[in-house]
Amino acid sequence: MVKEKYLTKTKMSELVGWSEANGRRWVKYFKEYIPTIKYNNKELYTSESLQIVKLLKNFSNEGFTMLEIKDILKKEGIQKVKKNAMEIKSKYEKNESNKSYNENIADTIPSNRNLLIPFLQMIQDGNSYSAHEITEKLVHFLNLTEDQRLMRYENKSDSILLSRIRSVRYSLKKEGYVEEISKLTYKITSEGIGLLNDTQREIENEINELEKVVDPLTVVNEKIEELKNELSDNLLKQLMNVHWKKFEDIVVDLLTAMGYGDGEVTQRSNDGGLDGIIKEDKLGLENIYVQAKKWASNKSVGREVVQSFSGALDAKGARKGVFITTSYFTEGAKNYAHRLESKKIILIDGKELSKLMIDYNVGVEINNTIVLKGIDFDYFKDE
């Protein structure tokens, strides 16, 4: 029997084509899904760990963000994703349109008020149910469509339905109508049964009171989102104040931090009007060319500018490019880039640029860290 060769985090990152820094970031973000072993007081990784990291890289290459990948893993489970990766990717790609906010669909999603009693009804038999099981029961009971289930808030990654169910769950738990008997597993209480047996008028009065109960975590998340938006605005203003040469350096730093290979600024050597080159991976199997425009926020980037960038790519025989600006792109520019067949050009405007810098820790630093703790239910289990 051949003894398995364990991997360091650096070696595992190298095997999937990530820089050490990028690999460390991904492993940390998905640590609950990546198995580790202790060997000579060191944390090492197995062939299964490598398989999972390659799976994450594959999803990333298909355009899924870290947040989207984690959301998929939570919904589907790591074993199911490993077994049916292509099918699951296809499933979530088909629903890409559902990720965009649609007011008509959003208006049909049950409100917190209309979810309170159905939530209790789903568990009124007295058995314990996981949060996921309760959600599935509610979706079936309320006959909700896939569009209603997946619809997200405008400019946010949170599902409207799941956010409301979480809020309802908190209110019912806070007021003693359900209890959490183990992590994310719930059971109706005698008070909950009593509420279901009350008169309609009494139920309506209690619903009015329950609507006043606010999950502190919701308040915290809203404040964090507000602070992030404020930081994004300030970061964009800071970008407008830097020299154009520094801006090009920042753009290359960002793309490198996002997991691409080494990058360099090229315009200072008059390389055909292109501002930078980054390697698609650490080995540099293919180059991605970069155009960076530090323009005023009210000056749009039109089709002709993007078309000129496309021509510069043709001169290099390149098939991939990233156009980044501090301003915004016209619809004509977006449509032109979208319809290209022989090459791929990604457009990143000022708002997305600043948010990417925050997500990938470029030009920002951590001022404070808030740790939220919960009950460790395993600790209280009998041996």
mmCIF file of C-alpha atoms in Angstrom:
data_model
loop_
_atom_site.group_PDB
_atom_site.id
_atom_site.type_symbol
_atom_site.label_atom_id
_atom_site.label_comp_id
_atom_site.label_asym_id
_atom_site.label_seq_id
_atom_site.Cartn_x
_atom_site.Cartn_y
_atom_site.Cartn_z
ATOM 1 C CA MET A 1 0.000 0.000 0.000
ATOM 2 C CA VAL A 2 1.460 3.360 -1.057
ATOM 3 C CA LYS A 3 1.448 5.973 1.687
ATOM 4 C CA GLU A 4 -0.327 9.162 0.654
ATOM 5 C CA LYS A 5 1.903 12.171 0.130
ATOM 6 C CA TYR A 6 0.541 15.141 2.041
ATOM 7 C CA LEU A 7 0.613 18.636 0.598
ATOM 8 C CA THR A 8 1.427 22.034 1.994
ATOM 9 C CA LYS A 9 -0.918 24.926 1.265
ATOM 10 C CA THR A 10 1.728 26.404 -1.055
ATOM 11 C CA LYS A 11 2.169 23.171 -3.020
ATOM 12 C CA MET A 12 -1.579 22.650 -3.328
ATOM 13 C CA SER A 13 -2.016 26.207 -4.634
ATOM 14 C CA GLU A 14 0.766 25.630 -7.156
ATOM 15 C CA LEU A 15 -0.850 22.412 -8.423
ATOM 16 C CA VAL A 16 -4.108 24.202 -9.247
ATOM 17 C CA GLY A 17 -2.360 27.210 -10.831
ATOM 18 C CA TRP A 18 -2.912 29.754 -8.052
ATOM 19 C CA SER A 19 -0.384 32.100 -6.543
ATOM 20 C CA GLU A 20 0.487 31.333 -2.929
ATOM 21 C CA ALA A 21 -1.418 34.397 -1.702
ATOM 22 C CA ASN A 22 -4.509 33.600 -3.754
ATOM 23 C CA GLY A 23 -4.457 29.947 -2.725
ATOM 24 C CA ARG A 24 -4.174 30.930 0.927
ATOM 25 C CA ARG A 25 -7.186 33.225 0.539
ATOM 26 C CA TRP A 26 -9.355 30.556 -1.099
ATOM 27 C CA VAL A 27 -8.369 27.833 1.371
ATOM 28 C CA LYS A 28 -9.177 30.109 4.283
ATOM 29 C CA TYR A 29 -12.554 31.117 2.829
ATOM 30 C CA PHE A 30 -13.594 27.493 2.185
ATOM 31 C CA LYS A 31 -11.794 25.890 5.149
ATOM 32 C CA GLU A 32 -14.897 24.038 6.361
ATOM 33 C CA TYR A 33 -15.021 22.119 3.068
ATOM 34 C CA ILE A 34 -11.307 21.343 2.688
ATOM 35 C CA PRO A 35 -10.052 18.460 4.875
ATOM 36 C CA THR A 36 -6.749 18.826 6.730
ATOM 37 C CA ILE A 37 -4.513 16.581 8.805
ATOM 38 C CA LYS A 38 -2.016 17.318 11.562
ATOM 39 C CA TYR A 39 1.449 15.981 10.792
ATOM 40 C CA ASN A 40 4.515 16.931 12.830
ATOM 41 C CA ASN A 41 2.519 19.822 14.297
ATOM 42 C CA LYS A 42 1.828 21.160 10.798
ATOM 43 C CA GLU A 43 -1.493 21.501 8.992
ATOM 44 C CA LEU A 44 -1.267 19.571 5.744
ATOM 45 C CA TYR A 45 -3.639 18.623 2.954
ATOM 46 C CA THR A 46 -4.632 15.358 1.277
ATOM 47 C CA SER A 47 -5.471 14.286 -2.252
ATOM 48 C CA GLU A 48 -9.134 14.859 -1.347
ATOM 49 C CA SER A 49 -8.241 18.427 -0.326
ATOM 50 C CA LEU A 50 -6.581 18.950 -3.701
ATOM 51 C CA GLN A 51 -9.640 17.538 -5.489
ATOM 52 C CA ILE A 52 -11.917 20.010 -3.705
ATOM 53 C CA VAL A 53 -9.609 22.972 -4.382
ATOM 54 C CA LYS A 54 -9.499 22.016 -8.076
ATOM 55 C CA LEU A 55 -13.297 21.919 -7.995
ATOM 56 C CA LEU A 56 -13.397 25.440 -6.529
ATOM 57 C CA LYS A 57 -10.956 26.649 -9.192
ATOM 58 C CA ASN A 58 -13.136 25.092 -11.877
ATOM 59 C CA PHE A 59 -16.210 26.958 -10.631
ATOM 60 C CA SER A 60 -14.159 30.151 -10.447
ATOM 61 C CA ASN A 61 -13.011 29.689 -14.049
ATOM 62 C CA GLU A 62 -16.673 29.420 -15.064
ATOM 63 C CA GLY A 63 -17.311 32.896 -13.664
ATOM 64 C CA PHE A 64 -18.759 32.043 -10.237
ATOM 65 C CA THR A 65 -17.686 34.333 -7.385
ATOM 66 C CA MET A 66 -16.452 33.034 -4.022
ATOM 67 C CA LEU A 67 -19.736 34.083 -2.430
ATOM 68 C CA GLU A 68 -21.777 32.306 -5.123
ATOM 69 C CA ILE A 69 -19.694 29.127 -4.809
ATOM 70 C CA LYS A 70 -20.117 29.047 -1.034
ATOM 71 C CA ASP A 71 -23.856 29.601 -1.445
ATOM 72 C CA ILE A 72 -24.003 26.621 -3.838
ATOM 73 C CA LEU A 73 -22.039 24.416 -1.424
ATOM 74 C CA LYS A 74 -24.385 25.334 1.420
ATOM 75 C CA LYS A 75 -27.466 24.541 -0.662
ATOM 76 C CA GLU A 76 -26.231 21.392 -2.406
ATOM 77 C CA GLY A 77 -23.601 19.950 -0.042
ATOM 78 C CA ILE A 78 -19.983 19.297 -0.942
ATOM 79 C CA GLN A 79 -20.475 15.603 -1.763
ATOM 80 C CA LYS A 80 -23.269 16.309 -4.233
ATOM 81 C CA VAL A 81 -21.241 19.087 -5.878
ATOM 82 C CA LYS A 82 -18.229 16.772 -6.204
ATOM 83 C CA LYS A 83 -20.336 14.047 -7.779
ATOM 84 C CA ASN A 84 -22.423 16.225 -10.108
ATOM 85 C CA ALA A 85 -20.315 19.344 -10.678
ATOM 86 C CA MET A 86 -21.272 19.845 -14.330
ATOM 87 C CA GLU A 87 -24.978 19.352 -13.656
ATOM 88 C CA ILE A 88 -24.943 21.763 -10.712
ATOM 89 C CA LYS A 89 -22.993 24.406 -12.636
ATOM 90 C CA SER A 90 -25.524 24.118 -15.428
ATOM 91 C CA LYS A 91 -28.378 24.419 -12.936
ATOM 92 C CA TYR A 92 -27.100 27.680 -11.497
ATOM 93 C CA GLU A 93 -26.017 29.062 -14.871
ATOM 94 C CA LYS A 94 -29.558 28.514 -16.181
ATOM 95 C CA ASN A 95 -30.835 30.618 -13.358
ATOM 96 C CA GLU A 96 -28.392 33.448 -14.000
ATOM 97 C CA SER A 97 -31.288 35.727 -15.004
ATOM 98 C CA ASN A 98 -32.871 35.094 -11.624
ATOM 99 C CA LYS A 99 -29.911 36.745 -9.937
ATOM 100 C CA SER A 100 -30.956 40.080 -11.389
ATOM 101 C CA TYR A 101 -33.549 42.016 -9.461
ATOM 102 C CA ASN A 102 -37.028 41.895 -10.961
ATOM 103 C CA GLU A 103 -39.591 44.043 -9.179
ATOM 104 C CA ASN A 104 -42.558 42.114 -10.574
ATOM 105 C CA ILE A 105 -41.226 38.828 -9.181
ATOM 106 C CA ALA A 106 -40.060 40.404 -5.912
ATOM 107 C CA ASP A 107 -43.567 41.728 -5.256
ATOM 108 C CA THR A 108 -44.974 38.164 -5.342
ATOM 109 C CA ILE A 109 -42.629 36.798 -2.662
ATOM 110 C CA PRO A 110 -44.452 36.327 0.677
ATOM 111 C CA SER A 111 -43.731 39.023 3.265
ATOM 112 C CA ASN A 112 -42.442 38.292 6.769
ATOM 113 C CA ARG A 113 -45.983 38.704 8.020
ATOM 114 C CA ASN A 114 -47.306 36.109 5.618
ATOM 115 C CA LEU A 115 -44.550 33.634 6.481
ATOM 116 C CA LEU A 116 -44.945 33.617 10.284
ATOM 117 C CA ILE A 117 -47.905 31.243 10.670
ATOM 118 C CA PRO A 118 -46.965 28.968 7.713
ATOM 119 C CA PHE A 119 -43.517 28.541 9.319
ATOM 120 C CA LEU A 120 -45.155 27.199 12.499
ATOM 121 C CA GLN A 121 -47.557 25.058 10.516
ATOM 122 C CA MET A 122 -44.642 23.336 8.763
ATOM 123 C CA ILE A 123 -43.328 22.025 12.109
ATOM 124 C CA GLN A 124 -46.540 21.715 14.100
ATOM 125 C CA ASP A 125 -46.171 17.900 14.307
ATOM 126 C CA GLY A 126 -43.586 18.442 17.054
ATOM 127 C CA ASN A 127 -40.699 16.853 15.170
ATOM 128 C CA SER A 128 -37.369 18.604 14.716
ATOM 129 C CA TYR A 129 -36.448 20.022 11.314
ATOM 130 C CA SER A 130 -33.347 21.616 9.862
ATOM 131 C CA ALA A 131 -33.557 25.152 8.516
ATOM 132 C CA HIS A 132 -33.158 23.757 4.995
ATOM 133 C CA GLU A 133 -36.014 21.276 5.487
ATOM 134 C CA ILE A 134 -38.325 24.014 6.748
ATOM 135 C CA THR A 135 -37.474 26.182 3.746
ATOM 136 C CA GLU A 136 -38.227 23.305 1.365
ATOM 137 C CA LYS A 137 -41.549 22.690 3.107
ATOM 138 C CA LEU A 138 -42.482 26.366 2.856
ATOM 139 C CA VAL A 139 -41.570 26.545 -0.839
ATOM 140 C CA HIS A 140 -43.775 23.519 -1.543
ATOM 141 C CA PHE A 141 -46.627 24.641 0.749
ATOM 142 C CA LEU A 142 -46.745 28.145 -0.716
ATOM 143 C CA ASN A 143 -46.287 26.795 -4.259
ATOM 144 C CA LEU A 144 -43.396 29.186 -4.954
ATOM 145 C CA THR A 145 -41.635 29.184 -8.313
ATOM 146 C CA GLU A 146 -37.890 28.850 -8.838
ATOM 147 C CA ASP A 147 -37.817 32.537 -9.799
ATOM 148 C CA GLN A 148 -39.411 33.513 -6.478
ATOM 149 C CA ARG A 149 -37.042 31.274 -4.580
ATOM 150 C CA LEU A 150 -33.864 32.581 -6.199
ATOM 151 C CA MET A 151 -34.761 36.265 -6.555
ATOM 152 C CA ARG A 152 -32.215 38.500 -4.830
ATOM 153 C CA TYR A 153 -32.415 42.001 -3.482
ATOM 154 C CA GLU A 154 -31.339 44.735 -5.875
ATOM 155 C CA ASN A 155 -27.541 45.189 -5.776
ATOM 156 C CA LYS A 156 -27.226 42.474 -3.112
ATOM 157 C CA SER A 157 -26.361 38.784 -3.102
ATOM 158 C CA ASP A 158 -28.985 37.802 -0.503
ATOM 159 C CA SER A 159 -32.045 35.817 -1.543
ATOM 160 C CA ILE A 160 -35.195 37.746 -0.632
ATOM 161 C CA LEU A 161 -37.070 34.608 0.417
ATOM 162 C CA LEU A 162 -34.252 33.181 2.540
ATOM 163 C CA SER A 163 -33.660 36.541 4.218
ATOM 164 C CA ARG A 164 -37.326 36.750 5.160
ATOM 165 C CA ILE A 165 -37.434 33.174 6.411
ATOM 166 C CA ARG A 166 -34.348 33.831 8.568
ATOM 167 C CA SER A 167 -36.003 36.957 9.979
ATOM 168 C CA VAL A 168 -39.229 35.066 10.738
ATOM 169 C CA ARG A 169 -37.263 32.247 12.356
ATOM 170 C CA TYR A 170 -35.481 34.715 14.603
ATOM 171 C CA SER A 171 -38.741 36.398 15.667
ATOM 172 C CA LEU A 172 -40.444 33.087 16.487
ATOM 173 C CA LYS A 173 -37.410 31.863 18.395
ATOM 174 C CA LYS A 174 -37.007 35.135 20.297
ATOM 175 C CA GLU A 175 -40.648 35.040 21.429
ATOM 176 C CA GLY A 176 -40.471 31.372 22.416
ATOM 177 C CA TYR A 177 -42.638 29.852 19.684
ATOM 178 C CA VAL A 178 -39.797 27.699 18.332
ATOM 179 C CA GLU A 179 -36.575 26.483 19.916
ATOM 180 C CA GLU A 180 -33.208 25.692 18.374
ATOM 181 C CA ILE A 181 -32.393 22.203 19.651
ATOM 182 C CA SER A 182 -29.124 21.863 17.726
ATOM 183 C CA LYS A 183 -27.297 23.968 15.184
ATOM 184 C CA LEU A 184 -29.855 25.257 12.637
ATOM 185 C CA THR A 185 -32.347 22.603 13.747
ATOM 186 C CA TYR A 186 -35.688 23.742 15.152
ATOM 187 C CA LYS A 187 -38.757 22.429 16.942
ATOM 188 C CA ILE A 188 -42.089 24.036 17.773
ATOM 189 C CA THR A 189 -42.751 24.766 21.458
ATOM 190 C CA SER A 190 -45.988 24.425 23.435
ATOM 191 C CA GLU A 191 -46.365 28.205 23.044
ATOM 192 C CA GLY A 192 -46.122 27.761 19.267
ATOM 193 C CA ILE A 193 -48.811 25.082 19.293
ATOM 194 C CA GLY A 194 -50.913 27.377 21.452
ATOM 195 C CA LEU A 195 -50.565 30.243 18.988
ATOM 196 C CA LEU A 196 -51.781 28.040 16.126
ATOM 197 C CA ASN A 197 -54.837 27.140 18.202
ATOM 198 C CA ASP A 198 -55.698 30.757 19.068
ATOM 199 C CA THR A 199 -58.530 32.668 17.460
ATOM 200 C CA GLN A 200 -57.847 34.519 14.232
ATOM 201 C CA ARG A 201 -58.027 37.824 16.053
ATOM 202 C CA GLU A 202 -55.495 36.711 18.680
ATOM 203 C CA ILE A 203 -53.208 35.410 15.943
ATOM 204 C CA GLU A 204 -53.399 38.730 14.084
ATOM 205 C CA ASN A 205 -52.551 40.637 17.282
ATOM 206 C CA GLU A 206 -49.532 38.395 17.922
ATOM 207 C CA ILE A 207 -48.356 38.749 14.325
ATOM 208 C CA ASN A 208 -48.421 42.517 14.821
ATOM 209 C CA GLU A 209 -46.146 42.101 17.838
ATOM 210 C CA LEU A 210 -43.842 39.640 16.085
ATOM 211 C CA GLU A 211 -43.329 42.081 13.222
ATOM 212 C CA LYS A 212 -41.759 44.496 15.708
ATOM 213 C CA VAL A 213 -39.047 41.978 16.639
ATOM 214 C CA VAL A 214 -35.903 42.772 14.655
ATOM 215 C CA ASP A 215 -32.937 40.440 14.292
ATOM 216 C CA PRO A 216 -29.862 42.412 15.500
ATOM 217 C CA LEU A 217 -27.793 40.571 12.890
ATOM 218 C CA THR A 218 -29.975 42.097 10.169
ATOM 219 C CA VAL A 219 -29.261 45.549 11.581
ATOM 220 C CA VAL A 220 -25.527 44.779 11.703
ATOM 221 C CA ASN A 221 -25.512 43.465 8.111
ATOM 222 C CA GLU A 222 -27.381 46.528 6.879
ATOM 223 C CA LYS A 223 -24.890 48.793 8.637
ATOM 224 C CA ILE A 224 -21.958 46.829 7.205
ATOM 225 C CA GLU A 225 -23.464 47.177 3.722
ATOM 226 C CA GLU A 226 -23.881 50.908 4.301
ATOM 227 C CA LEU A 227 -20.259 51.232 5.444
ATOM 228 C CA LYS A 228 -19.048 49.180 2.481
ATOM 229 C CA ASN A 229 -20.920 51.416 0.045
ATOM 230 C CA GLU A 230 -19.464 54.491 1.715
ATOM 231 C CA LEU A 231 -15.966 52.991 1.513
ATOM 232 C CA SER A 232 -16.556 52.163 -2.152
ATOM 233 C CA ASP A 233 -17.502 55.784 -2.901
ATOM 234 C CA ASN A 234 -14.478 57.141 -1.016
ATOM 235 C CA LEU A 235 -12.172 54.651 -2.717
ATOM 236 C CA LEU A 236 -13.392 55.755 -6.140
ATOM 237 C CA LYS A 237 -12.726 59.394 -5.184
ATOM 238 C CA GLN A 238 -9.214 58.403 -4.097
ATOM 239 C CA LEU A 239 -8.630 56.691 -7.443
ATOM 240 C CA MET A 240 -9.579 59.914 -9.217
ATOM 241 C CA ASN A 241 -6.812 61.738 -7.330
ATOM 242 C CA VAL A 242 -3.945 59.382 -8.226
ATOM 243 C CA HIS A 243 -1.645 59.884 -11.206
ATOM 244 C CA TRP A 244 -2.585 57.867 -14.295
ATOM 245 C CA LYS A 245 0.650 55.877 -13.993
ATOM 246 C CA LYS A 246 -0.245 54.899 -10.429
ATOM 247 C CA PHE A 247 -3.748 53.992 -11.594
ATOM 248 C CA GLU A 248 -2.316 51.528 -14.114
ATOM 249 C CA ASP A 249 -0.199 49.969 -11.349
ATOM 250 C CA ILE A 250 -3.299 49.638 -9.160
ATOM 251 C CA VAL A 251 -5.232 47.903 -11.940
ATOM 252 C CA VAL A 252 -2.460 45.353 -12.454
ATOM 253 C CA ASP A 253 -2.163 44.828 -8.670
ATOM 254 C CA LEU A 254 -5.905 44.138 -8.477
ATOM 255 C CA LEU A 255 -5.950 41.591 -11.279
ATOM 256 C CA THR A 256 -2.941 39.848 -9.766
ATOM 257 C CA ALA A 257 -4.696 39.760 -6.366
ATOM 258 C CA MET A 258 -7.722 38.210 -8.074
ATOM 259 C CA GLY A 259 -5.648 35.125 -8.815
ATOM 260 C CA TYR A 260 -4.083 35.713 -12.194
ATOM 261 C CA GLY A 261 -0.366 35.299 -12.801
ATOM 262 C CA ASP A 262 2.265 38.014 -12.733
ATOM 263 C CA GLY A 263 1.290 41.304 -14.353
ATOM 264 C CA GLU A 264 3.121 44.307 -15.715
ATOM 265 C CA VAL A 265 2.365 47.782 -17.014
ATOM 266 C CA THR A 266 3.194 48.146 -20.698
ATOM 267 C CA GLN A 267 2.177 51.606 -21.938
ATOM 268 C CA ARG A 268 5.375 53.223 -20.673
ATOM 269 C CA SER A 269 7.148 51.182 -23.324
ATOM 270 C CA ASN A 270 4.537 52.273 -25.896
ATOM 271 C CA ASP A 271 3.153 48.765 -26.427
ATOM 272 C CA GLY A 272 0.422 49.451 -28.985
ATOM 273 C CA GLY A 273 -1.736 51.534 -26.676
ATOM 274 C CA LEU A 274 -2.291 48.636 -24.253
ATOM 275 C CA ASP A 275 -1.753 49.524 -20.604
ATOM 276 C CA GLY A 276 -0.925 46.173 -19.049
ATOM 277 C CA ILE A 277 -0.444 42.458 -19.497
ATOM 278 C CA ILE A 278 -1.326 39.768 -16.979
ATOM 279 C CA LYS A 279 -0.846 36.032 -17.241
ATOM 280 C CA GLU A 280 -4.053 34.025 -17.218
ATOM 281 C CA ASP A 281 -2.401 31.617 -14.778
ATOM 282 C CA LYS A 282 0.858 31.258 -12.949
ATOM 283 C CA LEU A 283 2.473 29.434 -15.877
ATOM 284 C CA GLY A 284 1.517 32.177 -18.313
ATOM 285 C CA LEU A 285 -0.166 29.852 -20.810
ATOM 286 C CA GLU A 286 -2.048 32.824 -22.232
ATOM 287 C CA ASN A 287 -1.817 36.579 -21.814
ATOM 288 C CA ILE A 288 -4.708 38.866 -20.953
ATOM 289 C CA TYR A 289 -4.279 42.472 -22.076
ATOM 290 C CA VAL A 290 -5.511 45.382 -20.002
ATOM 291 C CA GLN A 291 -6.778 48.862 -20.841
ATOM 292 C CA ALA A 292 -7.068 51.297 -17.921
ATOM 293 C CA LYS A 293 -8.818 54.653 -18.305
ATOM 294 C CA LYS A 294 -8.807 57.113 -15.391
ATOM 295 C CA TRP A 295 -11.648 59.296 -16.567
ATOM 296 C CA ALA A 296 -14.005 61.651 -14.732
ATOM 297 C CA SER A 297 -17.153 59.979 -13.422
ATOM 298 C CA ASN A 298 -19.343 61.956 -15.832
ATOM 299 C CA LYS A 299 -17.303 61.031 -18.923
ATOM 300 C CA SER A 300 -18.605 57.824 -20.482
ATOM 301 C CA VAL A 301 -16.585 55.171 -22.290
ATOM 302 C CA GLY A 302 -18.313 54.648 -25.623
ATOM 303 C CA ARG A 303 -18.362 51.903 -28.210
ATOM 304 C CA GLU A 304 -15.607 53.461 -30.324
ATOM 305 C CA VAL A 305 -13.131 53.370 -27.409
ATOM 306 C CA VAL A 306 -13.846 49.714 -26.665
ATOM 307 C CA GLN A 307 -13.679 48.956 -30.380
ATOM 308 C CA SER A 308 -10.232 50.570 -30.505
ATOM 309 C CA PHE A 309 -9.131 48.344 -27.605
ATOM 310 C CA SER A 310 -10.467 45.347 -29.526
ATOM 311 C CA GLY A 311 -8.351 46.378 -32.508
ATOM 312 C CA ALA A 312 -5.262 46.608 -30.289
ATOM 313 C CA LEU A 313 -5.936 43.032 -29.142
ATOM 314 C CA ASP A 314 -6.143 41.911 -32.760
ATOM 315 C CA ALA A 315 -2.747 43.465 -33.420
ATOM 316 C CA LYS A 316 -1.327 41.258 -30.682
ATOM 317 C CA GLY A 317 -3.237 38.161 -31.778
ATOM 318 C CA ALA A 318 -4.856 38.208 -28.327
ATOM 319 C CA ARG A 319 -8.253 36.723 -27.509
ATOM 320 C CA LYS A 320 -8.824 38.121 -24.019
ATOM 321 C CA GLY A 321 -8.878 41.631 -22.633
ATOM 322 C CA VAL A 322 -10.051 43.577 -19.599
ATOM 323 C CA PHE A 323 -11.105 47.217 -19.926
ATOM 324 C CA ILE A 324 -11.201 49.060 -16.602
ATOM 325 C CA THR A 325 -12.330 52.629 -16.047
ATOM 326 C CA THR A 326 -13.160 54.949 -13.175
ATOM 327 C CA SER A 327 -16.193 56.212 -15.120
ATOM 328 C CA TYR A 328 -18.908 54.133 -16.817
ATOM 329 C CA PHE A 329 -19.643 52.376 -20.113
ATOM 330 C CA THR A 330 -22.413 53.322 -22.524
ATOM 331 C CA GLU A 331 -24.960 50.700 -23.554
ATOM 332 C CA GLY A 332 -23.386 50.722 -27.006
ATOM 333 C CA ALA A 333 -20.010 49.804 -25.522
ATOM 334 C CA LYS A 334 -21.541 47.017 -23.424
ATOM 335 C CA ASN A 335 -23.470 45.593 -26.359
ATOM 336 C CA TYR A 336 -20.383 45.674 -28.570
ATOM 337 C CA ALA A 337 -18.281 43.775 -26.008
ATOM 338 C CA HIS A 338 -21.079 41.278 -25.389
ATOM 339 C CA ARG A 339 -21.488 40.421 -29.065
ATOM 340 C CA LEU A 340 -17.819 39.742 -29.775
ATOM 341 C CA GLU A 341 -17.275 36.155 -30.875
ATOM 342 C CA SER A 342 -13.590 35.853 -31.723
ATOM 343 C CA LYS A 343 -12.438 37.322 -28.415
ATOM 344 C CA LYS A 344 -13.618 38.082 -24.880
ATOM 345 C CA ILE A 345 -13.515 41.607 -23.437
ATOM 346 C CA ILE A 346 -14.584 42.177 -19.837
ATOM 347 C CA LEU A 347 -15.745 45.702 -18.933
ATOM 348 C CA ILE A 348 -15.279 46.945 -15.352
ATOM 349 C CA ASP A 349 -16.670 50.369 -14.463
ATOM 350 C CA GLY A 350 -15.772 52.592 -11.518
ATOM 351 C CA LYS A 351 -18.340 51.155 -9.096
ATOM 352 C CA GLU A 352 -17.349 47.568 -9.772
ATOM 353 C CA LEU A 353 -13.663 48.486 -9.671
ATOM 354 C CA SER A 354 -13.901 49.958 -6.166
ATOM 355 C CA LYS A 355 -15.915 46.985 -4.894
ATOM 356 C CA LEU A 356 -13.394 44.525 -6.337
ATOM 357 C CA MET A 357 -10.584 46.416 -4.611
ATOM 358 C CA ILE A 358 -12.449 46.045 -1.311
ATOM 359 C CA ASP A 359 -13.172 42.339 -1.883
ATOM 360 C CA TYR A 360 -9.550 41.587 -2.771
ATOM 361 C CA ASN A 361 -7.941 43.932 -0.212
ATOM 362 C CA VAL A 362 -6.216 46.236 -2.676
ATOM 363 C CA GLY A 363 -5.749 49.793 -1.397
ATOM 364 C CA VAL A 364 -7.728 49.086 1.785
ATOM 365 C CA GLU A 365 -6.862 47.846 5.254
ATOM 366 C CA ILE A 366 -8.793 46.255 8.099
ATOM 367 C CA ASN A 367 -9.702 48.831 10.741
ATOM 368 C CA ASN A 368 -11.659 46.553 13.033
ATOM 369 C CA THR A 369 -12.854 42.963 13.265
ATOM 370 C CA ILE A 370 -16.177 41.979 14.810
ATOM 371 C CA VAL A 371 -16.573 38.388 16.030
ATOM 372 C CA LEU A 372 -20.124 37.090 16.471
ATOM 373 C CA LYS A 373 -20.386 33.999 18.660
ATOM 374 C CA GLY A 374 -23.121 31.383 18.935
ATOM 375 C CA ILE A 375 -23.786 28.308 21.035
ATOM 376 C CA ASP A 376 -21.559 25.290 20.356
ATOM 377 C CA PHE A 377 -24.252 22.615 20.554
ATOM 378 C CA ASP A 378 -21.707 19.788 20.209
ATOM 379 C CA TYR A 379 -20.035 20.923 23.445
ATOM 380 C CA PHE A 380 -23.183 20.195 25.441
ATOM 381 C CA LYS A 381 -23.735 16.680 24.052
ATOM 382 C CA ASP A 382 -23.168 13.746 26.393
ATOM 383 C CA GLU A 383 -20.095 11.648 25.765
#
